[in-house]
XYZ file of C-alpha atoms in Angstrom:
613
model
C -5.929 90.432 -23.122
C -4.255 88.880 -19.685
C -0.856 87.748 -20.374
C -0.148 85.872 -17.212
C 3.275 86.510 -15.710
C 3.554 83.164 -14.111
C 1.069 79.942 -12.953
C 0.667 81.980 -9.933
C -0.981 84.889 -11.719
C -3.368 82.467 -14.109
C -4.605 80.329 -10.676
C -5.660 83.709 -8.891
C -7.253 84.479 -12.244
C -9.032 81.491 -12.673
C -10.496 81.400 -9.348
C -11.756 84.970 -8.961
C -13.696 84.139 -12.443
C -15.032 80.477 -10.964
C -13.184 78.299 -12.812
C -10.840 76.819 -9.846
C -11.730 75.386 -6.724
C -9.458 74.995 -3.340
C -9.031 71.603 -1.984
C -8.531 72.505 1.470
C -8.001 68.505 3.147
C -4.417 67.159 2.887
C -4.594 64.813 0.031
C -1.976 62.185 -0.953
C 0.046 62.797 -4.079
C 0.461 59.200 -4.728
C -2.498 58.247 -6.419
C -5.284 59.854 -4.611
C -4.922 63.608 -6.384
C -4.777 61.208 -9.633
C -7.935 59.685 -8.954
C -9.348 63.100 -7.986
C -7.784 64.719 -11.540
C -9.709 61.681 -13.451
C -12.973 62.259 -11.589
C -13.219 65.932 -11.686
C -11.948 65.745 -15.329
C -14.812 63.409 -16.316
C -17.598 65.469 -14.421
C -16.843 68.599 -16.156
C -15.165 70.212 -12.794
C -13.387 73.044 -12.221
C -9.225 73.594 -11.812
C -8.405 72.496 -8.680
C -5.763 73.920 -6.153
C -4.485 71.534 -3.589
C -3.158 72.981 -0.992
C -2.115 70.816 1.599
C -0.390 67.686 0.211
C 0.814 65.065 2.229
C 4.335 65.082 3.081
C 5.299 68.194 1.003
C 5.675 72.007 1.101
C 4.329 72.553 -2.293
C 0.618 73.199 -3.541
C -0.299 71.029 -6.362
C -2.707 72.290 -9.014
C -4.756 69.974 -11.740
C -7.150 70.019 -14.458
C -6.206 73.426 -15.632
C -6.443 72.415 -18.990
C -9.384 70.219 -18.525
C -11.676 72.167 -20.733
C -11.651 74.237 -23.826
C -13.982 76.610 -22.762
C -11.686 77.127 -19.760
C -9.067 77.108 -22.218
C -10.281 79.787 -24.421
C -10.746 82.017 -21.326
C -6.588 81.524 -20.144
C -5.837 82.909 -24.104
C -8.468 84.918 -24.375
C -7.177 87.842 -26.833
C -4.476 85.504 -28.281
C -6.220 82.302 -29.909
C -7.083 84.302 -32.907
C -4.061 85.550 -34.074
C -2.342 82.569 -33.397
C -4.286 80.638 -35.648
C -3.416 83.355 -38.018
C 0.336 82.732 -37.246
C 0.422 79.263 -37.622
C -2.216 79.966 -41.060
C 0.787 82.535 -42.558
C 3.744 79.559 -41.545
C 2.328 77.091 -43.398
C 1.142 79.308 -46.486
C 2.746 82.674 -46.582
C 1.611 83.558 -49.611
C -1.427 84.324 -47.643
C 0.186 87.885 -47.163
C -0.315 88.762 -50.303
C -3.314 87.312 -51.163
C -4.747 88.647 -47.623
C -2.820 91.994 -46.389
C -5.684 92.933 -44.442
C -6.371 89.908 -42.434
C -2.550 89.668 -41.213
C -2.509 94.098 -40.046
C -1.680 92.933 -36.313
C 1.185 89.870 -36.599
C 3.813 92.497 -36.478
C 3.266 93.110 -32.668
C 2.761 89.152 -32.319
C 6.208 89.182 -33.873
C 7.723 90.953 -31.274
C 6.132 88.833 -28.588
C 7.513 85.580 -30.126
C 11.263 87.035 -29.560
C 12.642 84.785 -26.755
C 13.721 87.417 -23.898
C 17.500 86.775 -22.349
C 17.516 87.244 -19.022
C 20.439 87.658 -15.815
C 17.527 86.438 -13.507
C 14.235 85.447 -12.627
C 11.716 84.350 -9.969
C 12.198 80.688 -10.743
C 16.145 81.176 -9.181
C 14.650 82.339 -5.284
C 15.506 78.867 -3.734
C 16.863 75.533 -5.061
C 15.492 72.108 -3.236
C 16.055 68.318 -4.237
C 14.137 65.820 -6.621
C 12.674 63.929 -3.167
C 10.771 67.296 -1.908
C 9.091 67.590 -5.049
C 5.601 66.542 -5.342
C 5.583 62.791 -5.999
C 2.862 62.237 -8.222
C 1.591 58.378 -8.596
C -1.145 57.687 -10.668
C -1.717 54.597 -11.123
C -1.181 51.638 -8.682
C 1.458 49.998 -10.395
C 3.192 53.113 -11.717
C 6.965 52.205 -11.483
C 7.770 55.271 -9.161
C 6.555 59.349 -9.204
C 6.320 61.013 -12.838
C 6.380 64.910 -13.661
C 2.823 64.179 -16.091
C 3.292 68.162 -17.148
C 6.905 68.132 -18.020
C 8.570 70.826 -20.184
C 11.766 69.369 -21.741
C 13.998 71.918 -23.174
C 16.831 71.160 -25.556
C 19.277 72.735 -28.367
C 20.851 71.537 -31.044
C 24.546 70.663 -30.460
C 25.309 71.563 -34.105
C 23.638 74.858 -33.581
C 22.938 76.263 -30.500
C 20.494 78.609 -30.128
C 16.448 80.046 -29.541
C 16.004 79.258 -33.415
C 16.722 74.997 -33.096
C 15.726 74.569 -30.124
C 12.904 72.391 -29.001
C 10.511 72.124 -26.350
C 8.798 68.933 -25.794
C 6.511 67.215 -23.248
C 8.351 63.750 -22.704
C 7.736 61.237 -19.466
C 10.243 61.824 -16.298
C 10.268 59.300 -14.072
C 11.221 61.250 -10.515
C 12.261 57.848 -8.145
C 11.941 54.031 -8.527
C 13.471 51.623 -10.720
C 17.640 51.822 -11.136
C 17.880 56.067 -10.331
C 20.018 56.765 -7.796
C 18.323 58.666 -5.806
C 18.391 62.692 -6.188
C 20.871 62.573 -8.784
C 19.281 60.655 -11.842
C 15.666 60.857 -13.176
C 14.446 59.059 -16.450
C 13.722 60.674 -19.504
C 11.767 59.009 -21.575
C 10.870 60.439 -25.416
C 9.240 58.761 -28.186
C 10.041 58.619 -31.425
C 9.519 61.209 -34.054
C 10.447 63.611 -31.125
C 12.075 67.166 -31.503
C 14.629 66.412 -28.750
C 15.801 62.975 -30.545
C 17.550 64.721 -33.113
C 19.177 66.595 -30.609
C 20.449 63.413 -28.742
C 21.493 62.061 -31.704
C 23.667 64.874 -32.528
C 25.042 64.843 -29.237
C 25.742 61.147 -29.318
C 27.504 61.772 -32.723
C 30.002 64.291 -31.155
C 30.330 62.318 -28.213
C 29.115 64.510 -26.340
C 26.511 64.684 -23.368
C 23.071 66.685 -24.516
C 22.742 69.725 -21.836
C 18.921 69.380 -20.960
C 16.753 70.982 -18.556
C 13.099 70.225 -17.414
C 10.168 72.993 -16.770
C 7.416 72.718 -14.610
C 4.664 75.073 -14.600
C 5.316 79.110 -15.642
C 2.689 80.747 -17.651
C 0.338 78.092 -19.717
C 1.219 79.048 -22.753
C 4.304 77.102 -22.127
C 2.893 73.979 -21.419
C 0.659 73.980 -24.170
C 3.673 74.974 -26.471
C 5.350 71.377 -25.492
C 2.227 69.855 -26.629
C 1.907 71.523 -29.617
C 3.062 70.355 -33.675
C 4.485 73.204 -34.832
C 5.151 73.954 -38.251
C 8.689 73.349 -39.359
C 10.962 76.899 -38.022
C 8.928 77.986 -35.868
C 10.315 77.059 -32.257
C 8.341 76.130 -29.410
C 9.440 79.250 -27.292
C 8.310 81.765 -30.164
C 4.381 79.859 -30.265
C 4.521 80.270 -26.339
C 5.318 84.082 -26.399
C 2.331 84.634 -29.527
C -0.358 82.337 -27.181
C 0.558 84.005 -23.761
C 0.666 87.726 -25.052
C 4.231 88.414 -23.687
C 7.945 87.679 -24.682
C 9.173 84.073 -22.325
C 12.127 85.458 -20.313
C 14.860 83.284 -20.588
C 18.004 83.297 -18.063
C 21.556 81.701 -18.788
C 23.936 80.787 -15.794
C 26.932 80.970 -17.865
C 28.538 81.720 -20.924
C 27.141 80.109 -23.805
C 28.479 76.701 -24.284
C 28.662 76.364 -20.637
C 25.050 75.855 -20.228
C 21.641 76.042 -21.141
C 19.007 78.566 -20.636
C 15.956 78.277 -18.505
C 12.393 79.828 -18.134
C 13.077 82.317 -15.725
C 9.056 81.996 -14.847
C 8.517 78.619 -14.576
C 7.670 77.100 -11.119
C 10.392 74.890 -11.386
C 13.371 74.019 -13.071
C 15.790 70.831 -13.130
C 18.940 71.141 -15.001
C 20.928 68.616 -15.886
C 23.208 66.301 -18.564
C 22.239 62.607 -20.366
C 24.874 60.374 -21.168
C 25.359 59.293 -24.544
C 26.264 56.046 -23.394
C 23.833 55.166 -20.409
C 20.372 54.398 -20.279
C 18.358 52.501 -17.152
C 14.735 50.599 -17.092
C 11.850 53.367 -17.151
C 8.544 52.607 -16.179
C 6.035 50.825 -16.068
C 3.895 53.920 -16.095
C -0.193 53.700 -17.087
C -0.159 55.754 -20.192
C -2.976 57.503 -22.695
C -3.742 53.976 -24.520
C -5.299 53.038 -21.091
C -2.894 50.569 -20.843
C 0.657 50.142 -18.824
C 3.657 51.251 -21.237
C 5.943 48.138 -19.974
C 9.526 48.728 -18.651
C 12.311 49.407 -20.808
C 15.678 51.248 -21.116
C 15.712 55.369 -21.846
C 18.072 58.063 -21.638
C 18.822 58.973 -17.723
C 19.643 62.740 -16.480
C 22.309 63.444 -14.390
C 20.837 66.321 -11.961
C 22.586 68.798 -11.015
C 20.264 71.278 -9.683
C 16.470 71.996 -8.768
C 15.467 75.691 -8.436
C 11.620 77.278 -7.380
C 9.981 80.280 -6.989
C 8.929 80.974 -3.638
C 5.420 80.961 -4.617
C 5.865 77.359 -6.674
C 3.074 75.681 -7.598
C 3.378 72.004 -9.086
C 1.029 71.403 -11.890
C -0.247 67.848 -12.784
C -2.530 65.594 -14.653
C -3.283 62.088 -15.330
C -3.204 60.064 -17.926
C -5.058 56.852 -19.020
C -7.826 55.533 -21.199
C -9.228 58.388 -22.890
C -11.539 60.809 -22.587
C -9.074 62.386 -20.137
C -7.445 66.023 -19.673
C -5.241 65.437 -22.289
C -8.151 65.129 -24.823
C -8.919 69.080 -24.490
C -5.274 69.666 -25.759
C -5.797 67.956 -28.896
C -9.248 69.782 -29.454
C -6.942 72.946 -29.217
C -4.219 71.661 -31.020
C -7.496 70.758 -33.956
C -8.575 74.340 -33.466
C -5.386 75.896 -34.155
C -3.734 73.779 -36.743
C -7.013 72.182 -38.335
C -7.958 75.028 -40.987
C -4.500 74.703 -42.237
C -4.347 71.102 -42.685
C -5.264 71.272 -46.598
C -2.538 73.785 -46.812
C 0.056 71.195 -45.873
C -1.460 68.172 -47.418
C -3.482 69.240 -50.440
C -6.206 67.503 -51.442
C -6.922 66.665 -47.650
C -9.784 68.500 -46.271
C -10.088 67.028 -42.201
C -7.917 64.992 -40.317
C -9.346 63.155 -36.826
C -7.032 60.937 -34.743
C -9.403 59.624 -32.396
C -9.137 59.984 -28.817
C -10.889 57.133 -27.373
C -8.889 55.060 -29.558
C -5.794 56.129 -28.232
C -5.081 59.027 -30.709
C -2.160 56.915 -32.643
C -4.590 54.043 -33.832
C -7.317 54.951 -35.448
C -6.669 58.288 -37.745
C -9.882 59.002 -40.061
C -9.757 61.743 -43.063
C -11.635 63.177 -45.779
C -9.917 64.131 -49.451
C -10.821 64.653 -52.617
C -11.188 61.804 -55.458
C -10.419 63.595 -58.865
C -8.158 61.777 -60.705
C -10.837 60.109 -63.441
C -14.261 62.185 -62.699
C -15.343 61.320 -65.873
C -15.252 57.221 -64.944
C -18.097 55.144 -64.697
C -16.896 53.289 -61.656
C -15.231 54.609 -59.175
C -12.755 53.372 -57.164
C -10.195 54.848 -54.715
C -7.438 56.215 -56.446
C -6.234 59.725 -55.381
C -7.527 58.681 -51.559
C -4.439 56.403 -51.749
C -1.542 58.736 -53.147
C -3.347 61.366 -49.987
C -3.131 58.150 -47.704
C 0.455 57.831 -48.269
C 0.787 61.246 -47.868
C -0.378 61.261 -44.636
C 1.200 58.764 -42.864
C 4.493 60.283 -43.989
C 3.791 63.788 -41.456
C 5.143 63.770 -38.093
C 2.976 62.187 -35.487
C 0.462 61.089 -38.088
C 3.193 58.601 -39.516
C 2.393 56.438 -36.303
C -0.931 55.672 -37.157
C -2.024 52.074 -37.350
C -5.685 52.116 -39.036
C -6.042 54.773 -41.346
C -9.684 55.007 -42.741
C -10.111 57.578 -45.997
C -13.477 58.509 -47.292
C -13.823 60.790 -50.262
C -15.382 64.379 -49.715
C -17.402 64.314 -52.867
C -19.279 61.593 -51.868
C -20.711 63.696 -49.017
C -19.626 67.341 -48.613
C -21.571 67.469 -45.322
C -19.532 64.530 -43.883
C -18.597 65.275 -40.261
C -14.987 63.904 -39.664
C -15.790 64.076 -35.396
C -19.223 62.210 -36.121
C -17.657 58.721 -35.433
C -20.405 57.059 -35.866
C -21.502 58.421 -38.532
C -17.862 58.405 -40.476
C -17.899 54.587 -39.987
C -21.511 53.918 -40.932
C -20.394 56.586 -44.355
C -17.097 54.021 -44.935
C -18.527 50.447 -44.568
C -21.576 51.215 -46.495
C -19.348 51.816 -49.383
C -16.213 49.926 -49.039
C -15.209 46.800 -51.145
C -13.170 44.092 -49.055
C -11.774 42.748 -51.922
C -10.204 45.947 -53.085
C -10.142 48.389 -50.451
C -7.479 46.789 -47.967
C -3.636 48.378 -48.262
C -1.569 46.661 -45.728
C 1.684 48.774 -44.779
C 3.756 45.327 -42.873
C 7.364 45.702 -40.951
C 6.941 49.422 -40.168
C 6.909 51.662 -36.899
C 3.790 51.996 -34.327
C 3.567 53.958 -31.606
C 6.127 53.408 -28.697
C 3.582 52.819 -26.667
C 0.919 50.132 -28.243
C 1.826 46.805 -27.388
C -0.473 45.385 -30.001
C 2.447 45.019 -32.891
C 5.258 42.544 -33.294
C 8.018 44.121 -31.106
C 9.061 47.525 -29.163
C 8.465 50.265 -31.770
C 7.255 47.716 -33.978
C 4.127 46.454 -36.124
C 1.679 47.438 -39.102
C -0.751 50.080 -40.511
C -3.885 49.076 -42.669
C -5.405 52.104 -45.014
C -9.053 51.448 -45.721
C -10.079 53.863 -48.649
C -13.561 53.521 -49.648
C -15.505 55.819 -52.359
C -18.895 55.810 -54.687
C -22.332 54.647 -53.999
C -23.431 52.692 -51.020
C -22.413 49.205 -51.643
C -24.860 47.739 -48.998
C -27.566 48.460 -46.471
C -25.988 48.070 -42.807
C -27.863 45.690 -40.468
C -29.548 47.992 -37.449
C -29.805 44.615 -35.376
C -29.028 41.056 -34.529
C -31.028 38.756 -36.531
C -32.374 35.894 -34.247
C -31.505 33.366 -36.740
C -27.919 34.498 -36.656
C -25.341 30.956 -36.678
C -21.954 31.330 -35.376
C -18.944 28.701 -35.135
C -18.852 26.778 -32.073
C -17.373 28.844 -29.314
C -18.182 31.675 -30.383
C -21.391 33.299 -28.940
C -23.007 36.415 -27.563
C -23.110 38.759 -30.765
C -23.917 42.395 -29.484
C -24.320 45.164 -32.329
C -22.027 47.729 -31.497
C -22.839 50.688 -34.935
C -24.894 49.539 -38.190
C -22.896 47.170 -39.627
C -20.532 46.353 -36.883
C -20.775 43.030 -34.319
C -18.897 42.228 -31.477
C -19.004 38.741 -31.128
C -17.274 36.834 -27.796
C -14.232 34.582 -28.354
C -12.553 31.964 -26.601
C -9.449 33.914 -25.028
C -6.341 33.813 -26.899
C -4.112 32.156 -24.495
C -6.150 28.083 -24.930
C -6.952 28.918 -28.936
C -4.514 31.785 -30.381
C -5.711 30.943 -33.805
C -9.515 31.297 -33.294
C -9.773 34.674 -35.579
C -8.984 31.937 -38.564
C -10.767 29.253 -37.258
C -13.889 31.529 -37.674
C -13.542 32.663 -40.613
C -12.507 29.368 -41.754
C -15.759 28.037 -40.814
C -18.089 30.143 -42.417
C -18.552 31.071 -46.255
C -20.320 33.638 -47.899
C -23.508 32.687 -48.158
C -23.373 32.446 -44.009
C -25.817 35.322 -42.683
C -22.886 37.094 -40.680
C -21.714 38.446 -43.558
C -24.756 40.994 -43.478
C -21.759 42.624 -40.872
C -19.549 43.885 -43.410
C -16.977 44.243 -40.121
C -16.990 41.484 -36.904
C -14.798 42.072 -34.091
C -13.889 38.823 -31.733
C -13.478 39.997 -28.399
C -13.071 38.776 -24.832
C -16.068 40.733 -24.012
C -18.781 41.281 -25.994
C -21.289 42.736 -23.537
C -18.670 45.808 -23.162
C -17.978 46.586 -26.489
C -21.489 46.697 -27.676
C -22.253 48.919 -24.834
C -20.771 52.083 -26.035
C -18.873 53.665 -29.076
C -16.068 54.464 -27.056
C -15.600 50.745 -25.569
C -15.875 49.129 -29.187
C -12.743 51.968 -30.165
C -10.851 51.163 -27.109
C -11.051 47.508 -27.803
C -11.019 46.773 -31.144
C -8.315 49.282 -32.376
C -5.634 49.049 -29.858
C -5.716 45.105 -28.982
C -5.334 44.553 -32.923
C -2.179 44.287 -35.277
C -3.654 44.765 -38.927
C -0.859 42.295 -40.404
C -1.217 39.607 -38.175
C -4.815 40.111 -36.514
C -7.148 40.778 -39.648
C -8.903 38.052 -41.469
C -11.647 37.708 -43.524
C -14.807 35.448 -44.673
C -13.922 34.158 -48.578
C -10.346 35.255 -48.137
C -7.896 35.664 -51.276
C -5.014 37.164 -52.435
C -4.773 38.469 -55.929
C -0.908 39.730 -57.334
C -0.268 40.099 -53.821
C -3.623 42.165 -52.965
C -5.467 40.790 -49.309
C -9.329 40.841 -49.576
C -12.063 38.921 -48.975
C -15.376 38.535 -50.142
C -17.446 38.024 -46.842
C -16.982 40.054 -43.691
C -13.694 41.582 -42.358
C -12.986 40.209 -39.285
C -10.689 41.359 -36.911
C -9.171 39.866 -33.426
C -9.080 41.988 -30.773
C -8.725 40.100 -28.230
C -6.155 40.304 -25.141
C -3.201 38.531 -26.325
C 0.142 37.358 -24.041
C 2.350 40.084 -25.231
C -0.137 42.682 -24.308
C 0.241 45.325 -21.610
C -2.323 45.290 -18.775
C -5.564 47.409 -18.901
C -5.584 50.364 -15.680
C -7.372 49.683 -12.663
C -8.063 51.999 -9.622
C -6.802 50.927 -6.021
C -9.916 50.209 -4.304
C -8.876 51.109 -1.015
C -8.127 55.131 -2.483
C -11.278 54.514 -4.513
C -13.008 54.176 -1.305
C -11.296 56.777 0.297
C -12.187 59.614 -2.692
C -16.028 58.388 -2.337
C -15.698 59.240 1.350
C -14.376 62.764 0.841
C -16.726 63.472 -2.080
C -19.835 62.149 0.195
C -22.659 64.480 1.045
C -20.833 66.881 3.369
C -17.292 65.654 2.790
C -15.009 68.634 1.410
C -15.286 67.142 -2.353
C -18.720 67.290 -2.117
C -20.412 67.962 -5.178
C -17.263 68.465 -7.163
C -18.177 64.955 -8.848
């Protein structure tokens, strides 16, 4: 087992085993190491050290987490028993049940013990927020972001290792309102650890003592990142995954201040006001889209310490597939076996990357409530529904798609395809709709009704195939007037192209309005209206991207033979839904050309990023 003592100690690791690369050329930290991170991430590359940035003393390091195999090799040793931990957390009557299998948790016990510290490497020199790397990804990024952040916090109430949380939330370094080297934005969803926190703090009008990570071992990073099961702190997951106790040093007395990780690379302390926050953003975020500008908590700095051998670690992020996708298959590896241990009845859960991970959540569970009936229809897949949209993260889904296991045990819950072709084979329109309206959505999908705000649809479907699914377009195929190029995009599914939303914002009932059932389209149990219908059909991962984050259920989902029974939406034809670009939608990421242009010259035949993409 290698329990790295610091980021230091993992990127001489990595290297010497060939899974980092130096980057010898100076490259720019605004936007040309992002585009760099995104290529190299997408080819399958290596970790990569940069060690000249422009106009900055510190190396920058990315894609570190970029695979799982590389992954796997940082905790080799530990991945095993911390699935175990996490297993014993969530159900520990497993002890009893299983002595055997839990012999070696006792030493992972003592690992898991925060250490308090006097000292540490971290406290060898203290700098400013403007000589820190200033990482831009995107071109109109509102300013530099720390995209690795480690944001530690404890309760006012109840200070302390045990209620403490450590959380990966956005901080903006410059731009906007800061004033410069003595505020930075702090920007944390909801249904975050540290927002209970804050709201203690505001309650005892107080200001919340808060102060920010940057590299240190892995394990830390990945324990921001992580859903841990309730009691279990953040700090105790990262000792268990890196193999050694996290070394914690306090300036003061207690009360006075707030521990750090005397390992990390960096550290910013520092104070939010209960009563000020300042316009943060706009910042190109994992829904491949801008997250707008709007006003968070700020942090009063008061100091920035490194290790004399700091390294800044980064990523990007953007429409997915991107480095942040191999956290959640590690966050799946570790928490998915226990998942019918918290939600019974549940056997997978899969919330989809190239959807945007918060809107489009699939899962399997078990229909049992009338075996004996002669027709079946979705009943426990409803009361499971509910209960999963009421845990943590997964409450922000927005489409929530439930198939029943015993309608095929062998169902693959990461087969996409395959999960969709399963669902709309069986599912009943009329029936099989549950609109949740007036509720929360991710903080950053622009799709809903308002900041925070907009609606969930649960599609349950169970029993036999209802219907054969359509493999192609038939040539006889009649659509409304402006509507044309129809592009298959799975069995069963058609992309057909819209007029935009801004010169007909009603068009997805216009359509519908002017077909009925007998109309061949309805072969489609689900139609899509897009702005493009040449890139959704061309790949899976375009038809996610588009059709689930440009769509709010309530307001954007129609149908052929519409009706509403006791209050019940279904229809009787195809469901139809309109993802197109609408007005109040943030704008899709592009790449400067001119640092495109640049990264194709350094990664030519010859150039020193030759053939690392």
């Amino acid at each position: 087992m290698t329990a790295y003592r610091s980021l230091r100690h993992c990127v001489d690791d990595l290297e010497r085993h060939g899974h980092l690369r130096q980057v010898e050329v100076e490259i720019d930290a605004r936007l040309e190491a992002a585009e760099i991170q995104r290529r190299v991430y997408q080819a399958g590359g290596p970790a990569l050290l940069y060690t000249r940035v422009k106009g900055c003393a510190f190396p920058m390091v990315s894609n570190l987490f970029g695979s799982m195999e590389r992954m796997r090799f940082m905790f080799r040793g530990t991945l095993a028993g911390v699935r175990k931990l996490v297993e014993l957390r969530t159900d520990p009557g497993a002890l009893a049940r299983r002595p055997f299998r839990y012999a070696g948790l006792p030493l992972l016990g003592l690992r898991m013990l925060p250490w308090a510290r006097r000292g540490g490497p971290v406290l060898a020199h203290e700098t400013t927020i403007s000589r820190l790397p200033q990482v831009v990804s995107w071109p109109d990024d509102g300013g530099a972001f720390i995209t690795l952040p480690q944001v530690y916090s404890e309760d006012p109430d109840a200070p302390g290792f045990a209620r403490s949380n450590l959380g990966m939330y956005r901080v903006q370094l410059s731009g906007g309102r800061y004033e410069p080297e003595r505020q930075i934005g702090l920007h944390y969803q909801i249904h975050r650890g540290i927002g209970v926190h804050h709201a203690a703090a505001i309650r005892r009008g107080e200001r919340l003592r808060v102060n920010i990570f940057v590299g240190g071992p892995p394990a830390l990073t990945v324990a921001a990142v992580m859903p841990l099961p309730e009691g279990l702190p953040e700090l105790a997951f990262a000792g268990a995954l890196g193999g050694r106790r996290v070394r914690m040093v306090r300036m003061a007395p207690r009360g006075d201040s707030l521990p750090f990780a005397g390992d990390a690379d960096f550290v910013i302390t520092g104070t939010i006001d209960p009563s000020l926050r300042l316009p943060e953003g706009p910042f190109g975020d994992h829904l491949g889209y801008y997250s707008l500008t709007h006003d968070f908590p700020v942090l009063a700095v008061e100091h920035v310490y490194h290790r004399s051998d700091a390294i800044w670690p980064f990523t990007t992020v953007g429409r997915p597939p991107q480095e942040d996708t191999a956290f959640g298959q590690l966050i799946h590896e570790i928490t998915g076996p226990v998942i019918p241990a918290v939600l019974p009845g549940i056997k997978a859960v899969h919330a989809v990357d190239a959807a945007g991970v918060h809107p489009l959540l699939l899962a399997i569970g078990s229909e049992r409530y009338v075996p004996y009936a002669p027709r079946r229809q979705p009943q426990e897949l409803l009361t499971l529904a509910s209960a999963v949209l009421g845990q943590g993260q997964m409450s922000l889904a927005k489409y929530l798609l439930i198939c029943a296991h015993e309608d095929a045990p062998g169902l693959d819950i990461h087969d996409i395809a395959g999960f969709l072709r399963h669902l709309l084979a069986r599912v009943d329109w009329r029936r099989d709709l549950h609109f949740h309206t007036r509720t929360t959505i991710d903080t950053l999908d622009y799709s809903g009704s308002g900041f925070n705000e907009g609606s969930k649809l649960v599609i349950a479907a169970v029993g036999e195939p209802l219907r054969s699914l359509p493999v192609e377009v038939p040539a006889e195929l009649r659509l409304p007037e402006g509507f044309t190029a129809p592009r298959l995009c799975l069995p069963g599914v058609l992309a057909v192209r819209a007029p935009g939303h801004a010169s007909r914002p009603a068009a997805g009932r216009e359509f519908c309005a002017a077909l009925d059932e007998r109309a061949a389209i309805n072969a489609f149990p689900l139609v899509v209206l897009v702005d493009d219908s040449e890139f959704v059909g061309r790949t899976l991962n375009n038809f996610l991207w588009v059709c689930f984050t440009r769509s709010n259920p309530a307001v954007d989902v129609d149908g052929i033979g519409a009706e509403t029974v006791h209050k019940h939406w279904g229809c009787r034809g195809s469901l139809v839904i309109d993802a197109r670009i609408k007005g109040q939608h943030a704008p899709p990421l592009v790449e400067d050309p001119a640092v495109s242009r640049r990264i194709d010259a350094l990664a030519a035949a010859g150039g020193p990023l030759h053939g690392l993409f």
